[in-house]
Amino acid sequence: MATLALFDFDHQTLPDLPVEAVEHGEVFTRRWVVDLILDLLGYTPDKDLAELRVVEPACGAGAFLGAIAARIAESCRSHGRPITDAADAVEAFDLLEKNVAQSRDLVEELLHADGWEREEARQVAGGWVRQGDYLLQASPRHEVDLVVGNPPYIRLEDVPDDRMDAYRAACSTMGGRADIYIGFYEMALRSLRSGGQLGFICADRWMRNQYGRKLRQLVTRQFSMNLALVMHDVDAFHEQVAAYPAITIISNQKQGTAVAADTTRAFGESQAREFLSWYGAGEQQPATKAAYQAARMPHWFPDEDSWPAASPARLAVLEDLSERFRLLEDETTGTRVGIGIATGADKVFITNEPDLVEKDRLLPLAMVRDTTSGTLHWNGSYLVNPWNSQGELVDLADYPQLASYFRQHSGALRKRYVAVKQPERWYKTIDKVDHRLTARPKLFFPDMKLTIHPVLDEGGLYPHHNLYFIVSDVWDMRVLGGLLLSKVAEAFVEAYAVKMRGGTLRFQAQYLRKIRVPDPGSIAEGDRTALADAFDKRDVKAATEAALRVYGLTELPD
């Protein structure tokens, strides 16, 4: 007999709820949301549901369990089965005895009201629900057809230490500051038989945050992400909570087509039925409605370190570009993304005095303020440079001015972690200087900006650690600069990057590396000229128009 796992922790722990609710996470899912998830998974009464078994690790008051029971009852009638044929169809857990009793009563009354004998209904309900911690049960492997529910949203550090250790031992994806729902995803996924599906409504932070990386890795390598339906503004729960929920459908099979969808506050029961119809029909044309947008993609994003966040239409474009073009950082073109030098004591190592120490110990340094206009204007900052051209620390005995200067500031320098760790190298900067970088043409990117802001250094300056840089053996840096000035390049960073207050983006190396670019040799001469001219003029509109042609796009959707 096949198994259906129903994870109904249909409540979430949130800081703005009463103490009792926070302790046990009791925030209940609306029935139409439950029905939408079951329908998305194809768990409908026309199928012989007695052939499935439901494992519900945290049933709470039974929002999902009640819906499952109602469908099983209808299915048994339509297939001419007694309800006792479904006696093994559900195995539900909850930590709280009162929730176990409440769920049993709910199932018993529902089945009896549907016309089944009281004793049979009580027998089935008692067999389905028991007290226990699902994450610490010996879970089945590859025996589950469906997993459905709303796992708990509780930070792991809020769990007692002994239980936290047990959870970490049982769930390898629960690293760092993971929320407990990470473990529910893992245990559910590992229980799926071939072709089995998971359907959760849960916070979507794991798709982008560091603590979700191991779970993303598990999904990317072994499963298929079928649907991500973002519901941040939807009234999906009986209480008003800020849980950033999304419905995710994941199946145990090779990655197939994937749907990205987003909703507005207007998304409700009728709109859910409309979306379900679009989803079930396998529509290839994107859906753009007042209450939701949806787009179907050939597959999900293959990256494990982070998944992008954008409108469904834009996600579809980014997925298409990821399929057709190479990453910006690429050995073939010798293109590299990096960050400028960190010193650990900028007040000591950075100066505007050109005679402070020996001339060859002053390295012209590019600062963020030098890039503000879009054209590099050096303001005269220098790095007091303790490194020679071979990447070794200079002997202070050879540089009396440098030695005197560093000794004046030895107190501050020796307190740094890098100096405490290597006291004999107390005057080193955190990073070494790569002298080959100074003379190379490179594009600088300030760390924090509202829009993408590449600035060309023809050679001569070394970047400070608030600047990221790109160098290449093949690219004409003005042509590449035009591509990176465009809204197409910015869309990649915007989809992956952390947004700061006011919409400021972080243009860090990890996000710049997400940008996809064409082979430099494949760009037509006219487009190369257009990109370079747009870069020189800081004309974002012209750069975007040229980039769209190069990428083979007609538009970049919002």
XYZ file of C-alpha atoms in Angstrom:
558
model
C 0.000 0.000 0.000
C 1.332 3.431 -0.908
C 1.827 6.120 1.707
C 0.731 9.756 1.863
C 2.587 11.893 4.404
C 0.655 14.882 5.688
C 2.786 17.264 7.733
C 0.153 19.377 9.417
C 1.899 21.642 11.819
C -0.859 24.013 10.719
C 0.393 26.659 13.089
C 3.486 28.831 13.171
C 5.522 30.434 15.935
C 5.593 34.196 15.623
C 6.631 36.946 18.030
C 3.441 39.040 17.911
C 1.088 36.312 19.155
C -0.095 35.569 22.712
C 2.346 33.640 24.907
C 0.374 30.389 24.647
C 0.341 30.593 20.858
C 4.039 31.439 20.664
C 4.934 28.452 22.855
C 3.159 25.958 20.632
C 2.944 27.856 17.350
C -0.795 27.681 16.905
C -1.655 29.729 13.839
C -4.251 27.946 11.738
C -4.392 27.622 7.966
C -7.598 28.607 6.182
C -9.555 25.754 4.643
C -9.416 27.078 1.095
C -5.607 27.142 1.303
C -5.593 23.541 2.511
C -7.878 22.551 -0.356
C -5.674 24.365 -2.863
C -2.606 22.419 -1.747
C -4.409 19.089 -1.870
C -5.793 19.885 -5.312
C -2.379 21.000 -6.615
C -1.078 17.581 -5.596
C -3.985 15.796 -7.214
C -5.206 14.366 -3.904
C -8.864 14.291 -4.902
C -11.779 11.974 -3.975
C -12.105 10.593 -7.512
C -8.910 8.633 -6.758
C -8.883 5.558 -4.516
C -7.440 7.367 -1.489
C -7.653 4.300 0.743
C -4.631 3.064 -1.200
C -2.629 5.947 0.263
C -1.364 6.430 3.810
C -1.039 9.832 5.454
C 1.784 10.600 7.876
C 1.014 13.877 9.640
C 3.888 14.822 11.950
C 2.247 17.703 13.838
C -1.497 17.792 13.378
C -2.371 20.667 15.705
C -6.128 21.221 15.721
C -6.475 19.264 12.485
C -6.984 21.789 9.659
C -5.253 19.545 7.119
C -6.331 16.350 8.846
C -10.000 17.307 8.614
C -9.694 18.018 4.878
C -7.893 14.719 4.319
C -10.523 12.797 6.280
C -13.358 14.380 4.293
C -11.723 13.421 1.009
C -10.990 9.880 2.163
C -14.609 9.457 3.232
C -15.907 10.620 -0.144
C -13.381 8.465 -1.966
C -14.356 5.335 -0.015
C -18.021 5.863 -0.875
C -17.358 6.422 -4.570
C -15.127 3.326 -4.726
C -17.483 1.124 -2.748
C -15.097 0.676 0.165
C -15.887 0.574 3.893
C -14.177 3.368 5.832
C -12.182 0.735 7.693
C -10.282 0.094 4.464
C -8.638 3.459 5.181
C -7.674 2.489 8.748
C -3.989 2.615 7.791
C -4.330 5.635 5.516
C -3.220 8.196 8.112
C -0.560 8.316 10.817
C -0.653 11.703 12.531
C 1.580 13.013 15.330
C 1.459 15.960 17.686
C 3.521 16.883 20.724
C 0.517 18.077 22.740
C -1.960 15.648 24.226
C -4.804 18.165 23.883
C -4.149 18.485 20.148
C -4.143 14.713 19.754
C -7.518 14.479 21.520
C -8.954 17.367 19.536
C -7.819 15.892 16.207
C -9.229 12.473 17.062
C -12.566 14.041 17.982
C -12.563 16.072 14.765
C -12.002 13.021 12.574
C -14.528 10.908 14.479
C -17.272 13.536 14.261
C -16.553 14.289 10.621
C -16.732 10.624 9.596
C -19.822 9.957 11.714
C -21.570 13.028 10.288
C -20.776 11.645 6.843
C -22.822 8.551 7.649
C -20.205 6.079 8.856
C -20.844 4.023 11.982
C -19.743 5.733 15.205
C -17.583 2.812 16.361
C -15.884 2.549 12.975
C -15.293 6.296 12.923
C -13.823 6.180 16.461
C -11.614 3.225 15.536
C -10.279 4.972 12.437
C -9.675 8.278 14.252
C -7.890 6.568 17.149
C -5.643 4.695 14.767
C -4.743 7.771 12.780
C -3.605 10.155 15.520
C -1.065 9.641 18.321
C 1.207 11.724 20.519
C 4.875 12.011 19.535
C 7.668 14.037 17.938
C 7.790 13.215 14.252
C 11.337 14.471 13.721
C 12.582 11.929 16.256
C 10.581 8.991 14.873
C 12.163 6.345 12.713
C 10.818 7.697 9.440
C 10.128 5.549 6.385
C 12.419 5.857 3.386
C 10.961 6.169 -0.120
C 7.519 4.915 0.931
C 5.467 8.118 0.728
C 3.291 9.325 -2.134
C 2.415 12.783 -0.845
C 3.542 15.126 1.927
C 1.204 17.993 2.754
C 0.947 20.644 5.432
C 2.354 23.654 7.221
C 5.513 22.852 9.203
C 6.381 24.869 12.318
C 8.272 28.115 12.016
C 10.422 28.025 15.168
C 14.062 29.033 15.405
C 16.252 26.119 16.374
C 17.895 28.128 19.176
C 14.461 28.497 20.798
C 14.257 24.716 21.198
C 15.680 23.140 24.418
C 19.336 22.175 23.968
C 18.868 18.420 24.248
C 16.045 18.416 21.707
C 17.988 20.752 19.431
C 20.953 18.351 19.475
C 18.644 15.473 18.667
C 17.091 17.392 15.764
C 20.495 18.272 14.341
C 21.580 14.644 14.594
C 18.425 13.458 12.814
C 18.339 16.169 10.106
C 21.593 16.906 8.325
C 20.189 20.033 6.628
C 19.544 21.827 9.935
C 22.822 23.718 10.115
C 23.660 27.168 11.432
C 20.658 29.173 12.661
C 18.131 27.067 10.790
C 14.441 27.254 11.626
C 12.908 23.957 12.651
C 10.830 23.719 9.487
C 14.042 22.885 7.604
C 14.027 19.504 9.320
C 10.390 18.912 8.376
C 11.223 19.516 4.733
C 14.163 17.133 4.891
C 12.341 14.300 6.666
C 9.396 14.644 4.295
C 11.529 14.662 1.157
C 13.552 11.663 2.239
C 10.331 9.691 2.784
C 9.004 10.224 -0.760
C 8.813 7.252 -3.071
C 9.730 7.748 -6.733
C 7.251 10.238 -8.162
C 6.019 11.237 -4.722
C 5.245 14.891 -3.999
C 5.579 17.352 -1.137
C 3.153 20.259 -0.752
C 3.848 22.783 2.021
C 2.710 26.245 2.891
C 5.657 27.610 4.791
C 7.991 30.586 5.123
C 10.047 30.910 1.937
C 13.186 32.317 3.617
C 14.981 28.992 3.145
C 15.089 29.570 -0.603
C 17.556 32.439 -0.169
C 18.980 32.514 3.375
C 22.256 30.880 4.319
C 20.584 28.451 6.726
C 18.575 26.977 3.853
C 21.605 26.162 1.714
C 21.804 22.470 2.623
C 18.086 22.046 1.990
C 18.389 23.774 -1.395
C 21.275 21.444 -2.150
C 19.134 18.422 -1.298
C 16.284 19.649 -3.508
C 18.560 20.572 -6.421
C 20.441 17.289 -6.445
C 17.685 14.783 -5.784
C 14.263 16.326 -6.392
C 12.218 18.481 -8.753
C 10.972 21.911 -7.722
C 7.566 21.998 -9.406
C 5.910 25.110 -7.972
C 6.766 28.118 -5.846
C 3.610 30.143 -5.202
C 4.501 33.213 -3.138
C 1.674 34.357 -0.832
C 3.270 37.081 1.302
C 0.239 39.391 1.281
C -2.476 36.736 1.184
C -4.846 36.207 4.100
C -3.881 32.533 4.313
C -4.145 32.089 8.082
C -6.853 32.783 10.650
C -4.491 35.187 12.446
C -2.595 38.089 10.892
C 1.027 36.984 10.810
C 4.184 38.088 8.984
C 5.545 34.686 8.022
C 6.394 35.320 4.320
C 4.519 32.160 3.288
C 4.722 30.379 -0.023
C 3.243 27.128 -1.291
C 5.947 24.815 -2.583
C 5.362 21.620 -4.555
C 8.447 19.380 -4.779
C 8.541 15.880 -6.266
C 10.933 12.947 -6.088
C 11.917 12.798 -9.722
C 14.327 14.358 -12.180
C 13.789 18.113 -12.437
C 10.964 18.845 -14.834
C 9.072 21.995 -15.683
C 8.665 24.491 -12.859
C 6.095 27.189 -12.169
C 6.958 30.458 -10.449
C 3.932 32.391 -9.228
C 3.269 35.425 -7.072
C 0.071 36.734 -5.558
C -1.422 39.985 -4.331
C -3.685 40.705 -1.388
C -6.658 40.055 -3.690
C -5.804 36.353 -3.986
C -8.541 34.310 -2.325
C -10.628 31.193 -2.770
C -12.023 31.988 -6.229
C -8.639 33.153 -7.525
C -7.095 29.961 -6.133
C -9.501 27.896 -8.229
C -8.625 29.962 -11.282
C -4.890 29.493 -10.681
C -5.416 25.753 -10.127
C -7.107 25.501 -13.516
C -4.182 27.272 -15.217
C -1.642 25.111 -13.381
C -3.408 21.828 -14.048
C -3.862 22.563 -17.741
C -0.109 22.823 -18.218
C -0.463 26.251 -19.800
C 2.756 27.528 -21.370
C 1.575 31.108 -21.721
C 2.212 33.188 -18.585
C -0.813 34.182 -16.527
C -1.122 37.838 -15.618
C -4.106 38.618 -13.409
C -4.909 41.254 -10.850
C -4.579 38.683 -8.047
C -1.646 36.631 -9.324
C 1.065 36.225 -11.943
C 2.503 32.887 -13.012
C 5.022 31.611 -15.523
C 6.045 28.083 -16.490
C 9.750 27.416 -17.006
C 11.545 24.415 -18.585
C 13.170 23.696 -15.213
C 14.107 25.273 -11.897
C 17.297 27.167 -11.166
C 20.247 24.796 -10.673
C 22.168 26.908 -8.143
C 22.370 25.660 -4.576
C 23.739 28.744 -2.845
C 20.617 30.819 -3.491
C 17.461 30.881 -5.575
C 16.334 34.164 -7.144
C 13.374 36.279 -6.112
C 11.522 38.270 -8.774
C 8.219 38.412 -10.602
C 7.290 35.130 -12.327
C 7.778 36.656 -15.776
C 11.218 37.970 -14.871
C 12.194 34.667 -13.264
C 11.292 32.944 -16.515
C 13.566 35.316 -18.440
C 16.427 34.822 -15.985
C 16.019 31.053 -16.165
C 16.111 31.251 -19.963
C 19.266 33.383 -19.893
C 20.853 31.008 -17.387
C 20.174 28.189 -19.815
C 21.594 29.958 -22.874
C 24.564 31.979 -21.585
C 27.696 31.430 -19.533
C 28.459 32.934 -16.154
C 30.312 36.233 -16.008
C 33.226 34.709 -14.083
C 34.663 32.257 -16.558
C 38.038 30.585 -17.102
C 37.522 30.562 -20.879
C 37.622 34.359 -21.045
C 39.818 34.785 -17.976
C 37.104 36.908 -16.391
C 37.337 37.180 -12.622
C 35.295 38.926 -9.935
C 36.999 40.028 -6.735
C 36.982 42.446 -3.836
C 39.469 45.153 -2.895
C 41.898 45.048 -0.020
C 40.832 44.811 3.621
C 43.367 46.185 6.072
C 41.795 45.777 9.509
C 42.931 49.324 10.347
C 42.023 51.754 7.576
C 42.916 54.784 9.693
C 46.511 53.580 9.744
C 46.874 51.989 6.322
C 45.068 54.625 4.239
C 46.481 58.123 3.833
C 46.245 61.199 1.626
C 49.797 62.306 2.445
C 52.070 61.575 -0.538
C 55.246 62.034 1.564
C 54.200 60.016 4.597
C 56.587 57.105 3.922
C 58.902 55.986 1.121
C 57.373 56.573 -2.304
C 57.391 52.927 -3.321
C 55.455 52.049 -0.144
C 52.456 54.129 -1.232
C 50.009 52.395 -3.556
C 47.334 54.604 -5.228
C 44.028 53.374 -3.841
C 40.580 53.631 -5.439
C 37.828 54.485 -2.952
C 34.036 54.426 -3.320
C 33.952 58.237 -3.437
C 36.181 58.131 -6.536
C 33.435 56.323 -8.483
C 30.424 58.510 -7.652
C 30.079 60.260 -11.017
C 30.444 57.075 -13.081
C 33.850 58.212 -14.290
C 36.831 57.469 -12.068
C 38.142 60.598 -10.311
C 40.968 59.703 -7.967
C 40.968 61.773 -4.772
C 44.565 61.006 -3.815
C 44.177 58.124 -1.368
C 47.090 55.745 -0.875
C 47.544 52.391 0.750
C 50.543 52.334 3.077
C 51.738 49.109 1.529
C 53.705 46.517 3.519
C 53.864 44.003 0.631
C 56.559 43.634 -2.030
C 55.945 42.581 -5.624
C 56.474 38.909 -4.729
C 53.640 39.020 -2.208
C 55.904 38.962 0.829
C 56.029 41.423 3.723
C 58.836 43.916 3.325
C 61.650 44.019 5.870
C 61.034 47.145 7.920
C 64.785 47.568 8.291
C 64.887 48.443 4.593
C 62.280 51.200 4.999
C 63.037 53.480 7.961
C 60.123 55.873 7.307
C 57.669 52.988 6.984
C 59.119 51.349 10.093
C 58.797 54.561 12.109
C 55.214 55.098 10.942
C 54.100 51.559 11.771
C 55.784 51.681 15.188
C 53.891 54.897 15.976
C 50.675 52.938 15.401
C 51.844 49.548 16.665
C 49.307 49.575 19.506
C 46.346 49.694 17.123
C 47.954 47.318 14.643
C 48.871 44.663 17.203
C 45.315 44.548 18.612
C 43.896 43.286 15.340
C 42.936 39.619 15.180
C 45.266 39.039 12.244
C 48.189 40.408 14.303
C 47.285 38.492 17.447
C 47.211 35.320 15.371
C 50.588 36.085 13.759
C 52.404 38.455 16.122
C 55.641 38.364 14.129
C 53.685 39.744 11.128
C 51.909 42.429 13.139
C 52.077 45.086 10.407
C 50.449 43.030 7.632
C 47.090 43.956 6.115
C 44.338 41.332 6.255
C 44.639 40.766 2.500
C 47.808 40.636 0.464
C 48.340 43.092 -2.356
C 48.268 41.499 -5.819
C 50.512 43.952 -7.653
C 49.481 42.534 -11.042
C 45.993 43.924 -10.482
C 47.069 47.560 -10.255
C 48.026 48.032 -13.897
C 45.153 46.006 -15.373
C 42.018 47.632 -16.819
C 39.137 46.782 -14.519
C 35.566 47.631 -13.707
C 34.824 48.819 -10.180
C 31.487 48.313 -8.432
C 30.619 50.140 -5.198
C 29.233 47.700 -2.652
C 25.943 49.521 -2.003
C 23.967 51.340 -4.694
C 20.369 51.759 -5.786
C 21.304 50.697 -9.328
C 24.190 48.849 -10.932
C 27.178 51.178 -11.277
C 30.223 49.855 -13.171
C 33.124 52.338 -13.351
C 36.212 51.832 -15.530
C 39.768 52.046 -14.247
C 42.101 51.997 -17.247
C 44.853 50.863 -14.883
C 46.866 52.451 -12.097
C 44.663 52.125 -9.009
C 44.171 49.349 -6.487
C 40.622 48.858 -5.065
C 39.647 49.396 -1.429
C 37.539 46.662 0.178
C 34.278 48.597 -0.344
C 34.818 48.177 -4.077
C 34.352 44.977 -6.062
C 36.187 44.571 -9.353
C 36.067 42.631 -12.615
C 39.075 41.882 -14.803
C 39.186 39.878 -18.029
C 41.708 38.524 -20.514
C 39.282 38.739 -23.449
C 36.567 41.321 -22.876
C 36.845 44.901 -24.064
C 36.079 46.468 -20.701
C 33.953 49.241 -22.221
C 31.779 46.687 -24.035
C 31.472 44.611 -20.876
C 30.811 47.804 -18.949
C 27.904 48.583 -21.270
C 26.420 45.132 -20.726
C 26.787 45.473 -16.972
C 25.311 48.972 -16.970
C 22.130 47.568 -18.511
C 18.932 46.652 -16.702
C 19.414 43.065 -17.881
C 22.584 42.673 -15.805
C 20.981 44.530 -12.911
C 18.057 42.092 -12.989
C 20.370 39.225 -12.036
C 21.806 41.095 -9.071
C 18.380 42.346 -8.006
C 16.981 38.807 -8.031
C 19.731 37.378 -5.840
C 21.059 40.262 -3.753
C 20.089 41.316 -0.273
C 18.071 44.532 -0.382
C 18.926 47.154 2.218
C 16.678 49.871 3.587
C 15.349 52.168 0.859
C 15.883 49.559 -1.868
C 19.681 49.793 -1.872
C 21.289 46.726 -3.436
C 24.491 44.961 -2.396
C 26.716 44.542 -5.459
C 28.941 41.940 -3.860
C 31.044 39.391 -5.713
C 28.639 36.548 -4.969
C 25.832 38.429 -6.733
C 27.900 39.773 -9.610
C 28.920 36.188 -10.317
C 25.258 35.343 -10.983
C 25.209 37.531 -14.111
C 25.117 35.636 -17.394
C 26.917 37.030 -20.432
C 27.349 36.033 -24.086
C 30.600 34.922 -25.667
C 32.431 38.217 -26.363
C 33.203 37.038 -29.888
C 29.539 36.461 -30.684
C 28.531 40.116 -30.238
C 28.033 41.930 -33.536
C 30.294 44.896 -34.162
C 27.400 47.332 -34.166
C 26.237 46.100 -30.776
C 29.773 46.265 -29.414
C 29.976 49.893 -30.453
C 26.535 50.640 -29.015
C 27.423 49.066 -25.670
C 30.752 50.883 -25.418
C 29.189 54.239 -26.345
C 26.363 53.740 -23.853
C 28.908 52.961 -21.160
C 30.954 56.059 -21.929
C 27.832 58.226 -21.797
C 26.361 56.421 -18.759
C 23.216 55.914 -20.842
C 21.357 53.082 -19.120
C 18.495 53.128 -21.638
C 20.831 52.740 -24.622
C 22.853 50.087 -22.812
C 19.679 48.137 -22.069
C 18.449 48.356 -25.655
C 21.775 47.015 -26.936
C 21.881 44.338 -24.246
C 18.387 43.117 -25.151
C 19.546 42.610 -28.746
C 22.659 40.769 -27.593
C 20.674 38.485 -25.299
C 17.992 37.873 -27.931
C 15.225 39.435 -25.835
C 12.397 41.679 -26.946
C 11.804 43.090 -23.459
C 12.706 42.726 -19.814
C 9.472 42.190 -17.852
C 8.957 43.939 -14.534
